[in-house]
């Protein structure tokens, strides 16, 4: 041992003695008679708790619980580490012997206790809430398991994920973490289920668990009604139609159908939807939502004849996306998008420029993948504005001057574009023009709250915002408003949509002119006739009670009711408002609460088609039809639960859920001629270059 081991203590120091042969006492001493766990290092004089074990960790430089001793030699470190590992091995051996004894007791008692599940003696029940929400009752892993074992465990988990091609985000799923907790509590000897169990027993059990979780939604459907959502998915081999049901509590998957060999006529779609309505309950279904394809419209007419009390609506999310796709094609908007694409395509097309950009933006990409091509466009324009100063600085830096890519035709074009004030002003105004409709898209595409009562009103507000964004210049805003109105017509101006707008007190009481709109009143009367089809007494009552709602009679006119309508739109819940103040008009209250609890979009049905891509790939073709349907039912609904939780609790942006597919679409417009010009320039060709700066009056 180092000769300095006693240098910190005087010969006459009164030291406490510990009767033990542990190697740790060669390096540590007890110094506090009142606390036998307090020890002091003989080498450096550090005081610590934890007894002789901490001294050995301190000397061995074992990180995690105590700092390393600066004076311990390699020999000292080896000696203490060896002692620690020997103690660990001894403890493991004792645990294995105890486990073997427990198994012997289990085998001995199994015959005697045939009525009792013997595994209950060894396994604790585990739920997701237990495993994720509170204490696990386990000791700190650093106190029980060596770092080497922990690393080996992580490597084993990673190897399974890598070799099986499992997405890395599975690590974040609640179900995987719950499984890990359950496996840890079970201990050694666990045997994975067989393929047969996974295909049959366990799959059926999980399907029943999912059905049990969905029962809570059935109660909500009884009270506020629901929507049937229909959508179709296809690839080169399969064509699948699926049905979901949405209520205020969220969307759930009902069934899917292989339709590759079926003619998808209006009659076929009608029969499929009608069967779903019967299964869910005719009295619960308020509307059916599809896209605006001709076969769906034909099915809508057939449903109207058989079930005149059910509405058929067009998906609002699809309609808003069509608006945005047409708007970005307008010349005064598309030219700035094209220039932005040219800049990003040049930067991402060269290794040096890409590395340079990421260095200046602190590893933040300027192209952001979204759920659709338009979402990628909008999010990328936003990111460009966010990183404007960094990009401008990049193009005037010495590093850019030294970069050979700066001499290319497209390099010079990107340089002048990013230094053009007119370009940045144009991008800013494009974002300002598109943002109101993007806000509407986020509302209808998410499931934070029912959107039927807000879709028409927010489109009206979006048109006002677009006028303001263009400085109320008609030559700029009118083409955009024409596109919006053209897409609304026949899709989002149905009696159901307009009645929801009229019965939302947030708009009705804060915008008095809508009370005088004859079109809205006509739509309201048509909606009442459909909702209370054949019930003439209820129809008359609902119309009479609307006058009370309009005149603010009864509870409608109380200060509480009127103040409630002055909330922020993101906080206002019209269905809740009617549940409190609608008792003045019970027939109108029932109509309002059911309509305002509806969704306006089939997005919940559309956004999980990746489930079908995984399940219907060739490796799974050996599953029979029932197994396939059960697997889709379990996976689809589980993903919907997780998606809804993420959107509601984490306030996730429904636009930012895309992948590289839409980034590739962003770059797909790189024309062949441009590629050839750049290759010639790389070979030393001398090409004339000219950049046109936009004048202020050319901007959007």
XYZ file of C-alpha atoms in Angstrom:
700
model
C 0.000 0.000 0.000
C 1.119 3.592 -0.708
C 3.358 5.035 2.018
C 1.114 8.069 2.155
C -1.744 6.021 3.533
C -1.293 7.375 7.043
C 0.089 10.760 6.150
C -3.189 12.511 6.961
C -3.368 11.254 10.548
C -1.261 11.990 13.570
C 0.225 9.059 15.527
C -1.817 9.949 18.549
C -5.168 10.062 16.778
C -7.844 8.010 18.506
C -9.215 5.635 15.851
C -12.170 3.253 16.185
C -11.491 -0.418 15.430
C -13.641 -2.766 13.314
C -13.225 -6.524 13.724
C -13.276 -7.623 10.092
C -10.887 -9.108 7.531
C -12.520 -7.188 4.655
C -9.888 -5.709 2.338
C -11.685 -2.361 2.545
C -10.390 -1.758 6.043
C -6.872 -1.554 4.636
C -7.931 1.752 3.086
C -10.612 3.096 5.409
C -11.317 3.747 9.077
C -14.312 4.441 11.301
C -14.123 7.911 12.792
C -17.590 8.591 14.293
C -18.632 6.441 17.273
C -22.246 7.614 16.936
C -22.542 6.559 13.290
C -20.796 3.274 12.395
C -21.593 3.761 8.676
C -19.427 6.881 8.395
C -15.947 6.045 7.118
C -12.857 7.987 6.080
C -10.343 7.137 3.352
C -6.790 6.674 4.689
C -5.313 7.752 1.359
C -7.087 11.026 0.596
C -9.022 11.745 3.788
C -12.475 11.816 2.121
C -15.381 11.195 4.487
C -18.441 9.281 3.254
C -21.407 7.170 4.310
C -22.124 3.582 3.282
C -19.534 1.697 5.285
C -16.703 -0.425 3.954
C -18.512 -1.110 0.634
C -18.316 2.588 -0.278
C -14.624 2.633 0.620
C -13.985 -0.211 -1.835
C -15.967 1.585 -4.582
C -14.046 4.777 -3.808
C -10.649 3.067 -4.072
C -11.633 0.936 -7.145
C -12.835 4.034 -9.080
C -16.283 2.424 -9.483
C -18.527 5.271 -10.563
C -22.134 5.781 -9.621
C -22.245 6.143 -5.840
C -19.044 7.872 -4.752
C -16.191 9.870 -6.260
C -12.902 8.120 -7.131
C -9.882 8.290 -4.862
C -7.150 10.391 -6.513
C -4.371 8.597 -4.611
C -5.213 4.908 -5.148
C -2.765 2.971 -7.321
C -3.640 0.446 -10.034
C -2.844 -2.325 -7.556
C -5.215 -0.796 -4.980
C -7.955 -0.440 -7.582
C -7.591 -4.044 -8.758
C -7.652 -5.411 -5.210
C -10.869 -3.566 -4.275
C -12.643 -4.282 -7.582
C -11.847 -7.982 -7.192
C -13.357 -7.932 -3.701
C -16.532 -6.208 -5.004
C -17.041 -8.740 -7.826
C -16.414 -11.712 -5.503
C -19.107 -10.412 -3.165
C -21.476 -10.010 -6.115
C -20.849 -13.559 -7.321
C -21.411 -14.925 -3.853
C -24.712 -13.054 -3.615
C -25.831 -14.383 -7.036
C -24.960 -17.934 -6.042
C -27.036 -17.617 -2.877
C -29.952 -16.234 -4.904
C -29.778 -19.129 -7.381
C -29.802 -21.619 -4.514
C -32.839 -19.858 -3.043
C -34.595 -19.982 -6.455
C -33.892 -23.698 -6.760
C -35.283 -24.244 -3.281
C -38.417 -22.245 -4.208
C -38.914 -24.362 -7.337
C -38.569 -27.556 -5.292
C -41.187 -26.267 -2.863
C -43.412 -25.328 -5.804
C -43.132 -28.823 -7.356
C -43.788 -30.418 -3.981
C -46.891 -28.333 -3.275
C -48.376 -28.375 -6.780
C -50.226 -31.661 -6.234
C -51.434 -30.618 -2.794
C -52.763 -27.201 -3.936
C -54.476 -28.143 -7.199
C -57.220 -25.505 -6.759
C -54.771 -22.645 -6.360
C -52.700 -21.165 -9.164
C -49.136 -21.899 -7.987
C -47.612 -19.100 -10.057
C -49.384 -16.591 -7.838
C -46.783 -17.414 -5.184
C -43.974 -16.225 -7.372
C -45.430 -13.593 -9.757
C -47.045 -10.283 -8.865
C -49.858 -8.957 -11.037
C -48.610 -6.152 -13.268
C -50.635 -3.467 -15.011
C -49.474 -0.672 -17.285
C -50.427 1.857 -14.647
C -48.442 0.043 -11.951
C -45.362 -0.384 -14.073
C -45.260 3.123 -15.478
C -46.827 5.327 -12.882
C -45.321 4.532 -9.526
C -42.537 2.846 -7.563
C -41.520 -0.613 -8.705
C -40.307 -1.729 -5.300
C -36.954 -2.729 -6.738
C -33.615 -1.579 -5.515
C -31.457 0.685 -7.606
C -29.967 -1.467 -10.379
C -26.519 -0.063 -9.620
C -26.841 -1.648 -6.159
C -27.932 -5.042 -7.438
C -26.633 -5.592 -10.966
C -23.153 -4.852 -12.210
C -22.602 -2.417 -15.028
C -21.335 -5.289 -17.163
C -24.593 -7.227 -16.821
C -26.650 -4.133 -17.570
C -24.663 -3.472 -20.725
C -25.028 -7.111 -21.820
C -28.795 -6.873 -21.227
C -29.021 -3.744 -23.384
C -26.975 -5.398 -26.118
C -29.268 -8.434 -26.097
C -32.369 -6.222 -26.405
C -30.781 -4.184 -29.199
C -29.694 -7.320 -31.071
C -33.293 -8.629 -31.064
C -34.582 -5.306 -32.386
C -31.888 -5.019 -35.083
C -32.199 -8.573 -36.361
C -36.014 -8.533 -36.368
C -36.286 -5.192 -38.168
C -38.430 -3.716 -35.404
C -38.813 0.114 -35.380
C -36.709 1.768 -32.671
C -39.705 3.690 -31.282
C -41.092 0.415 -29.884
C -38.863 1.130 -26.872
C -41.121 4.092 -26.009
C -44.397 2.140 -26.115
C -46.254 1.600 -22.852
C -46.981 -2.040 -23.700
C -43.287 -2.890 -24.211
C -42.288 -1.258 -20.933
C -45.101 -3.079 -19.152
C -43.818 -6.370 -20.611
C -40.282 -5.616 -19.388
C -41.577 -4.896 -15.886
C -43.604 -8.116 -15.839
C -40.631 -10.140 -17.089
C -38.359 -8.606 -14.460
C -40.800 -9.479 -11.696
C -41.191 -13.035 -12.966
C -37.446 -13.644 -12.755
C -35.425 -16.474 -14.320
C -36.990 -19.415 -16.131
C -39.462 -17.544 -18.358
C -40.178 -19.249 -21.686
C -41.598 -17.136 -24.560
C -44.999 -18.130 -25.983
C -45.087 -20.344 -29.049
C -46.177 -19.142 -32.478
C -49.368 -21.152 -32.067
C -50.206 -19.308 -28.839
C -49.513 -15.956 -30.482
C -51.750 -16.824 -33.445
C -54.602 -18.283 -31.407
C -54.946 -18.029 -27.632
C -53.094 -14.800 -26.864
C -54.467 -12.974 -29.905
C -58.042 -13.827 -28.948
C -57.412 -12.781 -25.360
C -55.972 -9.433 -26.462
C -58.920 -8.889 -28.792
C -61.281 -9.376 -25.854
C -59.245 -6.911 -23.756
C -59.500 -4.291 -26.522
C -63.255 -4.879 -26.803
C -63.576 -4.384 -23.058
C -61.701 -1.074 -23.288
C -64.041 0.055 -26.070
C -67.170 -0.585 -24.007
C -66.774 2.818 -22.376
C -67.247 4.377 -25.824
C -70.523 2.506 -26.306
C -72.051 4.318 -23.331
C -70.934 7.641 -24.800
C -72.474 6.737 -28.183
C -75.800 6.095 -26.477
C -75.780 9.604 -25.063
C -74.291 11.742 -27.854
C -74.418 9.592 -30.978
C -71.562 8.709 -33.325
C -70.218 8.875 -36.876
C -69.363 5.967 -39.179
C -66.111 6.612 -41.056
C -65.230 4.768 -44.240
C -61.965 4.806 -46.174
C -60.088 2.663 -48.694
C -56.442 1.584 -48.815
C -54.671 -0.106 -51.701
C -51.250 -1.088 -52.951
C -50.138 -3.067 -55.995
C -51.522 -6.328 -54.560
C -54.432 -5.524 -52.258
C -57.407 -3.219 -52.049
C -58.925 -2.928 -48.589
C -61.896 -0.969 -47.288
C -62.276 -0.344 -43.584
C -64.863 1.076 -41.231
C -64.313 3.020 -38.033
C -66.714 4.601 -35.568
C -66.054 8.001 -34.033
C -67.748 9.499 -30.995
C -66.786 12.214 -28.561
C -64.545 9.698 -26.801
C -62.492 9.069 -29.952
C -62.220 6.777 -32.970
C -62.197 2.975 -32.896
C -61.728 0.434 -35.654
C -64.704 -1.824 -36.424
C -63.866 -3.995 -39.437
C -62.024 -4.272 -42.739
C -62.871 -5.958 -46.000
C -60.750 -7.183 -48.910
C -62.346 -5.614 -52.006
C -59.740 -6.323 -54.691
C -62.130 -8.638 -56.538
C -65.286 -6.633 -55.825
C -66.665 -3.899 -58.092
C -66.707 -0.890 -55.756
C -70.055 0.438 -56.883
C -72.336 2.680 -54.905
C -74.515 -0.337 -54.060
C -71.546 -2.306 -52.721
C -70.441 0.591 -50.469
C -74.012 1.204 -49.308
C -74.498 -2.433 -48.268
C -71.182 -2.477 -46.396
C -71.980 0.754 -44.546
C -75.562 -0.266 -43.836
C -74.392 -3.512 -42.221
C -72.055 -1.488 -39.971
C -74.909 0.852 -38.991
C -77.010 -2.151 -37.944
C -74.131 -3.595 -35.901
C -73.457 -0.289 -34.110
C -77.143 0.540 -33.658
C -79.284 2.654 -35.996
C -80.418 4.899 -33.148
C -76.780 5.765 -32.303
C -75.496 6.702 -35.774
C -75.948 10.375 -36.699
C -73.769 10.607 -39.827
C -71.545 8.718 -42.265
C -68.314 10.369 -43.505
C -66.501 9.472 -46.739
C -64.585 11.280 -49.450
C -66.462 12.875 -52.373
C -65.895 10.097 -54.955
C -68.846 9.383 -57.247
C -69.442 5.858 -55.925
C -69.648 7.243 -52.376
C -72.173 9.877 -53.457
C -74.245 7.147 -55.113
C -74.142 5.159 -51.869
C -75.264 8.294 -49.998
C -78.433 8.499 -52.109
C -79.257 4.849 -51.376
C -78.723 5.367 -47.650
C -80.955 8.448 -47.724
C -83.775 6.339 -49.147
C -83.443 3.549 -46.583
C -82.369 5.590 -43.555
C -83.572 9.186 -44.073
C -82.654 10.120 -40.491
C -78.882 9.676 -41.022
C -76.659 12.350 -42.578
C -73.949 11.608 -45.162
C -70.992 14.052 -45.071
C -67.769 14.663 -46.949
C -64.448 14.503 -45.086
C -63.501 18.053 -44.057
C -59.780 17.269 -43.835
C -59.696 16.073 -47.457
C -61.595 19.176 -48.559
C -59.223 21.580 -46.777
C -56.239 19.743 -48.270
C -57.740 20.200 -51.743
C -58.085 23.934 -51.038
C -54.461 24.226 -50.018
C -53.186 22.197 -52.966
C -55.019 24.506 -55.384
C -53.890 27.671 -53.594
C -50.179 26.786 -53.715
C -50.511 26.470 -57.497
C -51.405 30.172 -57.862
C -48.523 31.964 -59.683
C -47.942 34.600 -57.005
C -47.555 31.843 -54.402
C -45.973 29.026 -56.389
C -43.005 31.156 -57.507
C -41.805 31.593 -53.921
C -42.362 27.916 -53.176
C -40.362 27.005 -56.302
C -37.492 29.267 -55.235
C -37.540 27.769 -51.742
C -37.439 24.277 -53.280
C -34.486 25.267 -55.479
C -32.542 26.487 -52.431
C -33.274 23.389 -50.341
C -32.623 21.001 -53.242
C -29.229 22.580 -53.853
C -28.265 22.451 -50.167
C -29.383 18.842 -49.716
C -27.887 17.795 -53.061
C -24.255 18.301 -51.975
C -22.490 16.858 -48.960
C -20.491 19.988 -48.183
C -23.425 22.401 -48.409
C -25.590 20.075 -46.303
C -22.886 19.832 -43.615
C -22.377 23.602 -43.753
C -26.129 24.253 -43.355
C -26.452 21.885 -40.401
C -23.453 23.508 -38.756
C -25.020 26.975 -39.012
C -28.497 25.797 -37.941
C -27.136 23.724 -35.032
C -28.111 20.391 -36.631
C -31.684 21.505 -37.382
C -32.912 20.485 -40.844
C -34.704 23.044 -42.991
C -36.888 20.419 -44.711
C -39.505 19.064 -42.296
C -41.447 15.918 -43.266
C -45.218 16.148 -42.846
C -48.192 13.816 -43.203
C -48.898 15.073 -46.736
C -46.983 16.762 -49.507
C -48.566 20.101 -48.684
C -47.755 19.708 -44.981
C -44.095 19.199 -45.918
C -44.213 22.354 -48.075
C -45.748 24.528 -45.368
C -43.571 23.225 -42.537
C -40.443 23.718 -44.654
C -41.376 27.329 -45.468
C -41.867 27.930 -41.761
C -38.482 26.403 -40.960
C -36.777 28.495 -43.667
C -38.157 31.653 -42.063
C -37.074 30.426 -38.649
C -33.505 29.849 -39.896
C -33.379 32.881 -42.189
C -30.486 34.647 -40.456
C -28.394 31.489 -40.170
C -28.851 30.737 -43.875
C -27.978 34.286 -44.922
C -24.885 34.168 -42.730
C -23.903 30.821 -44.280
C -23.991 32.260 -47.809
C -21.742 35.226 -46.908
C -19.264 33.215 -44.828
C -15.654 32.500 -45.789
C -16.545 28.803 -45.758
C -19.020 29.393 -48.586
C -16.432 31.285 -50.593
C -14.003 28.366 -50.298
C -16.666 25.795 -51.238
C -16.428 24.672 -54.877
C -20.229 24.209 -54.953
C -20.596 28.000 -54.717
C -19.431 28.274 -58.333
C -22.186 26.092 -59.738
C -25.121 27.720 -61.519
C -27.545 26.520 -58.864
C -25.139 27.515 -56.132
C -25.068 31.101 -57.370
C -28.863 31.021 -57.752
C -29.286 29.831 -54.148
C -26.833 32.540 -53.019
C -28.751 35.380 -54.649
C -32.128 33.980 -53.574
C -31.161 33.821 -49.905
C -29.716 37.353 -50.017
C -32.821 38.771 -51.709
C -35.080 40.700 -49.275
C -37.948 40.279 -51.743
C -37.678 36.469 -51.513
C -37.905 36.446 -47.724
C -40.780 38.952 -47.734
C -42.560 36.748 -50.266
C -42.073 33.578 -48.219
C -43.280 35.373 -45.109
C -46.467 36.494 -46.866
C -47.078 33.044 -48.348
C -46.886 31.529 -44.863
C -49.194 34.249 -43.566
C -51.734 33.514 -46.313
C -51.637 29.729 -45.839
C -51.566 29.730 -42.031
C -55.323 30.346 -41.448
C -56.244 27.277 -43.503
C -53.473 25.235 -41.886
C -55.047 26.125 -38.529
C -58.364 24.724 -39.792
C -56.604 21.580 -41.055
C -54.957 21.016 -37.670
C -58.341 21.338 -35.985
C -60.214 18.850 -38.212
C -57.284 16.439 -38.584
C -56.731 16.055 -34.848
C -58.994 14.577 -32.183
C -58.553 17.023 -29.341
C -62.267 17.858 -29.518
C -65.269 17.389 -31.874
C -64.888 19.703 -34.869
C -68.346 19.757 -36.478
C -69.400 22.869 -34.566
C -66.289 24.796 -35.627
C -65.441 23.821 -39.218
C -67.708 26.292 -41.056
C -67.114 29.138 -38.607
C -63.335 28.718 -38.791
C -63.421 28.717 -42.587
C -65.280 32.039 -42.422
C -62.620 33.341 -40.030
C -59.851 31.989 -42.287
C -61.197 34.022 -45.207
C -61.104 37.167 -43.066
C -57.506 36.446 -42.031
C -56.450 35.867 -45.655
C -57.892 39.245 -46.630
C -55.902 40.885 -43.846
C -52.727 39.004 -44.854
C -53.001 40.437 -48.372
C -53.632 43.991 -47.101
C -57.256 43.716 -48.306
C -56.119 43.946 -51.936
C -58.803 42.189 -53.944
C -56.504 41.154 -56.817
C -54.518 39.085 -54.315
C -57.151 37.612 -51.998
C -60.031 37.014 -54.421
C -58.435 34.070 -56.323
C -57.771 32.412 -52.972
C -61.312 32.972 -51.671
C -62.723 31.640 -54.953
C -60.808 28.387 -54.424
C -62.095 28.106 -50.846
C -65.716 28.780 -51.820
C -65.544 26.352 -54.731
C -64.370 23.537 -52.457
C -66.873 24.363 -49.691
C -69.802 24.194 -52.101
C -71.532 20.840 -51.919
C -69.085 19.537 -49.327
C -68.933 21.673 -46.182
C -72.114 23.757 -46.609
C -74.615 20.941 -46.016
C -77.574 21.453 -43.649
C -75.615 19.523 -40.994
C -72.515 21.762 -41.205
C -74.507 25.010 -41.303
C -76.757 23.951 -38.418
C -73.716 23.093 -36.313
C -72.386 26.591 -37.084
C -75.744 28.128 -36.135
C -76.068 26.157 -32.880
C -72.550 26.979 -31.702
C -73.168 29.950 -29.355
C -69.545 31.023 -29.768
C -70.477 32.266 -33.258
C -74.227 32.792 -32.866
C -73.980 35.215 -29.933
C -70.724 36.913 -30.934
C -71.617 37.486 -34.608
C -75.201 38.882 -34.724
C -75.415 39.073 -38.563
C -75.570 35.274 -38.868
C -78.959 35.337 -37.107
C -80.404 37.141 -40.122
C -78.945 34.776 -42.738
C -81.833 33.087 -44.551
C -79.611 30.317 -45.942
C -78.617 29.295 -42.434
C -82.235 29.181 -41.265
C -83.281 27.075 -44.268
C -80.454 24.649 -43.529
C -81.528 24.504 -39.880
C -85.092 23.546 -40.839
C -83.814 20.838 -43.212
C -81.501 19.495 -40.528
C -84.341 19.331 -37.961
C -86.494 17.471 -40.476
C -83.745 14.875 -41.037
C -82.706 14.500 -37.401
C -86.315 14.084 -36.175
C -87.481 12.296 -39.313
C -91.189 11.525 -39.061
C -91.399 12.901 -35.504
C -93.417 16.005 -36.321
C -94.126 16.995 -32.717
C -90.394 17.072 -31.885
C -89.702 18.979 -35.099
C -92.184 21.682 -34.109
C -90.791 21.876 -30.590
C -87.196 22.211 -31.817
C -88.158 25.062 -34.171
C -90.117 26.852 -31.427
C -87.247 26.425 -28.965
C -84.816 27.908 -31.472
C -86.647 31.231 -31.070
C -85.885 31.098 -27.335
C -82.213 30.406 -28.141
C -82.207 33.333 -30.571
C -83.923 35.735 -28.144
C -81.795 34.567 -25.184
C -84.830 33.563 -23.138
C -84.676 31.384 -20.048
C -81.284 29.920 -19.202
C -79.964 31.016 -22.616
C -79.891 34.619 -21.416
C -78.282 34.187 -18.014
C -75.022 36.095 -17.388
C -73.239 32.749 -16.933
C -74.374 31.508 -20.358
C -73.385 34.744 -22.117
C -70.018 34.987 -20.366
C -69.333 31.377 -21.268
C -69.521 32.290 -24.969
C -66.777 34.890 -24.512
C -64.082 32.313 -23.758
C -61.107 31.695 -25.997
C -62.151 29.452 -28.889
C -59.570 26.819 -27.907
C -61.196 26.525 -24.466
C -64.876 26.753 -25.437
C -66.891 23.509 -25.522
C -70.310 24.089 -27.172
C -71.640 20.627 -26.280
C -70.866 21.245 -22.597
C -72.519 24.687 -22.849
C -75.735 23.119 -24.176
C -75.698 20.435 -21.476
C -75.920 23.221 -18.844
C -78.090 25.920 -20.412
C -80.064 23.916 -22.997
C -82.647 22.669 -20.484
C -84.768 25.647 -21.564
C -85.380 23.813 -24.874
C -85.035 20.020 -24.423
C -85.785 19.025 -28.043
C -83.328 21.575 -29.408
C -80.837 20.592 -26.706
C -80.847 16.933 -27.842
C -80.316 18.002 -31.447
C -77.538 20.450 -30.558
C -75.632 18.120 -28.238
C -75.571 15.258 -30.748
C -74.560 17.439 -33.697
C -71.915 19.377 -31.769
C -70.397 16.089 -30.519
C -69.652 14.947 -34.084
C -66.378 14.930 -35.943
C -66.192 16.503 -39.404
C -63.380 14.343 -40.724
C -62.492 10.706 -41.377
C -58.829 11.330 -40.480
C -58.955 8.849 -37.610
C -59.836 6.182 -40.168
C -57.106 7.246 -42.623
C -54.027 7.851 -40.525
C -53.214 4.255 -39.570
C -52.980 2.537 -42.940
C -49.367 1.658 -42.085
C -50.924 -1.047 -39.893
C -52.348 -2.706 -42.999
C -49.050 -2.394 -44.849
C -47.345 -4.349 -42.068
C -50.030 -6.964 -41.524
C -50.820 -7.685 -45.168
C -47.257 -8.140 -46.349
C -46.230 -11.516 -47.777
C -44.644 -12.838 -44.565
C -48.054 -12.800 -42.861
C -50.063 -14.348 -45.690
C -50.192 -17.678 -43.846
C -52.590 -16.152 -41.310
C -56.189 -17.144 -41.989
C -58.903 -14.514 -42.465
C -60.102 -14.552 -38.850
C -56.562 -14.252 -37.490
C -55.849 -11.415 -39.912
C -58.976 -9.527 -38.856
C -58.202 -10.045 -35.165
C -54.648 -8.789 -35.640
C -55.848 -5.711 -37.537
C -58.479 -5.074 -34.853
C -55.916 -5.220 -32.037
C -53.157 -3.241 -33.771
C -55.391 -0.606 -35.354
C -57.281 0.192 -32.152
C -54.098 0.161 -30.057
C -52.517 2.693 -32.412
C -55.656 4.835 -32.303
C -55.554 4.816 -28.485
C -51.898 5.869 -28.501
C -52.430 8.504 -31.217
C -55.369 10.056 -29.386
C -53.413 10.099 -26.133
C -50.468 11.807 -27.847
C -52.647 14.425 -29.549
C -54.669 15.230 -26.426
C -52.071 14.968 -23.666
C -48.869 15.967 -25.445
C -50.521 18.506 -27.763
C -48.823 16.837 -30.742
C -49.002 18.590 -34.117
C -51.034 16.378 -36.451
C -49.137 17.790 -39.456
C -45.722 16.698 -38.150
C -46.126 12.940 -38.372
C -44.705 12.242 -41.788
C -41.740 10.304 -43.083
C -39.140 10.557 -45.797
C -41.727 9.793 -48.481
C -43.016 13.356 -48.487
C -39.504 14.786 -48.295
C -38.756 12.862 -51.490
C -41.891 14.386 -53.024
C -40.571 17.837 -52.076
C -37.398 17.087 -54.030
C -39.142 15.197 -56.850
C -39.507 18.288 -59.031
C -35.807 18.624 -59.688
C -35.942 18.672 -63.499
C -33.570 16.663 -65.664
C -32.309 19.711 -67.517
C -31.211 21.323 -64.291
C -29.238 18.216 -63.347
C -27.479 18.204 -66.717
C -26.568 21.907 -66.464
C -24.986 21.334 -63.083
C -22.940 18.359 -64.306
C -21.568 20.438 -67.183
C -20.736 23.220 -64.769
C -18.899 20.752 -62.555
C -16.738 19.843 -65.555
C -15.624 23.417 -65.922
C -18.213 24.828 -68.335
C -18.610 28.607 -68.252
C -22.280 29.521 -68.174
C -23.758 33.019 -68.003
C -25.773 33.612 -64.869
C -28.553 36.068 -64.136
C -30.772 36.442 -61.096
C -33.989 38.431 -61.220
C -34.850 40.404 -58.086
C -38.597 40.788 -57.557
C -39.970 44.268 -57.109
C -42.144 45.002 -54.092
C -45.349 45.268 -56.148
C -44.836 41.705 -57.449
C -44.985 40.197 -53.980
C -48.009 38.333 -52.687
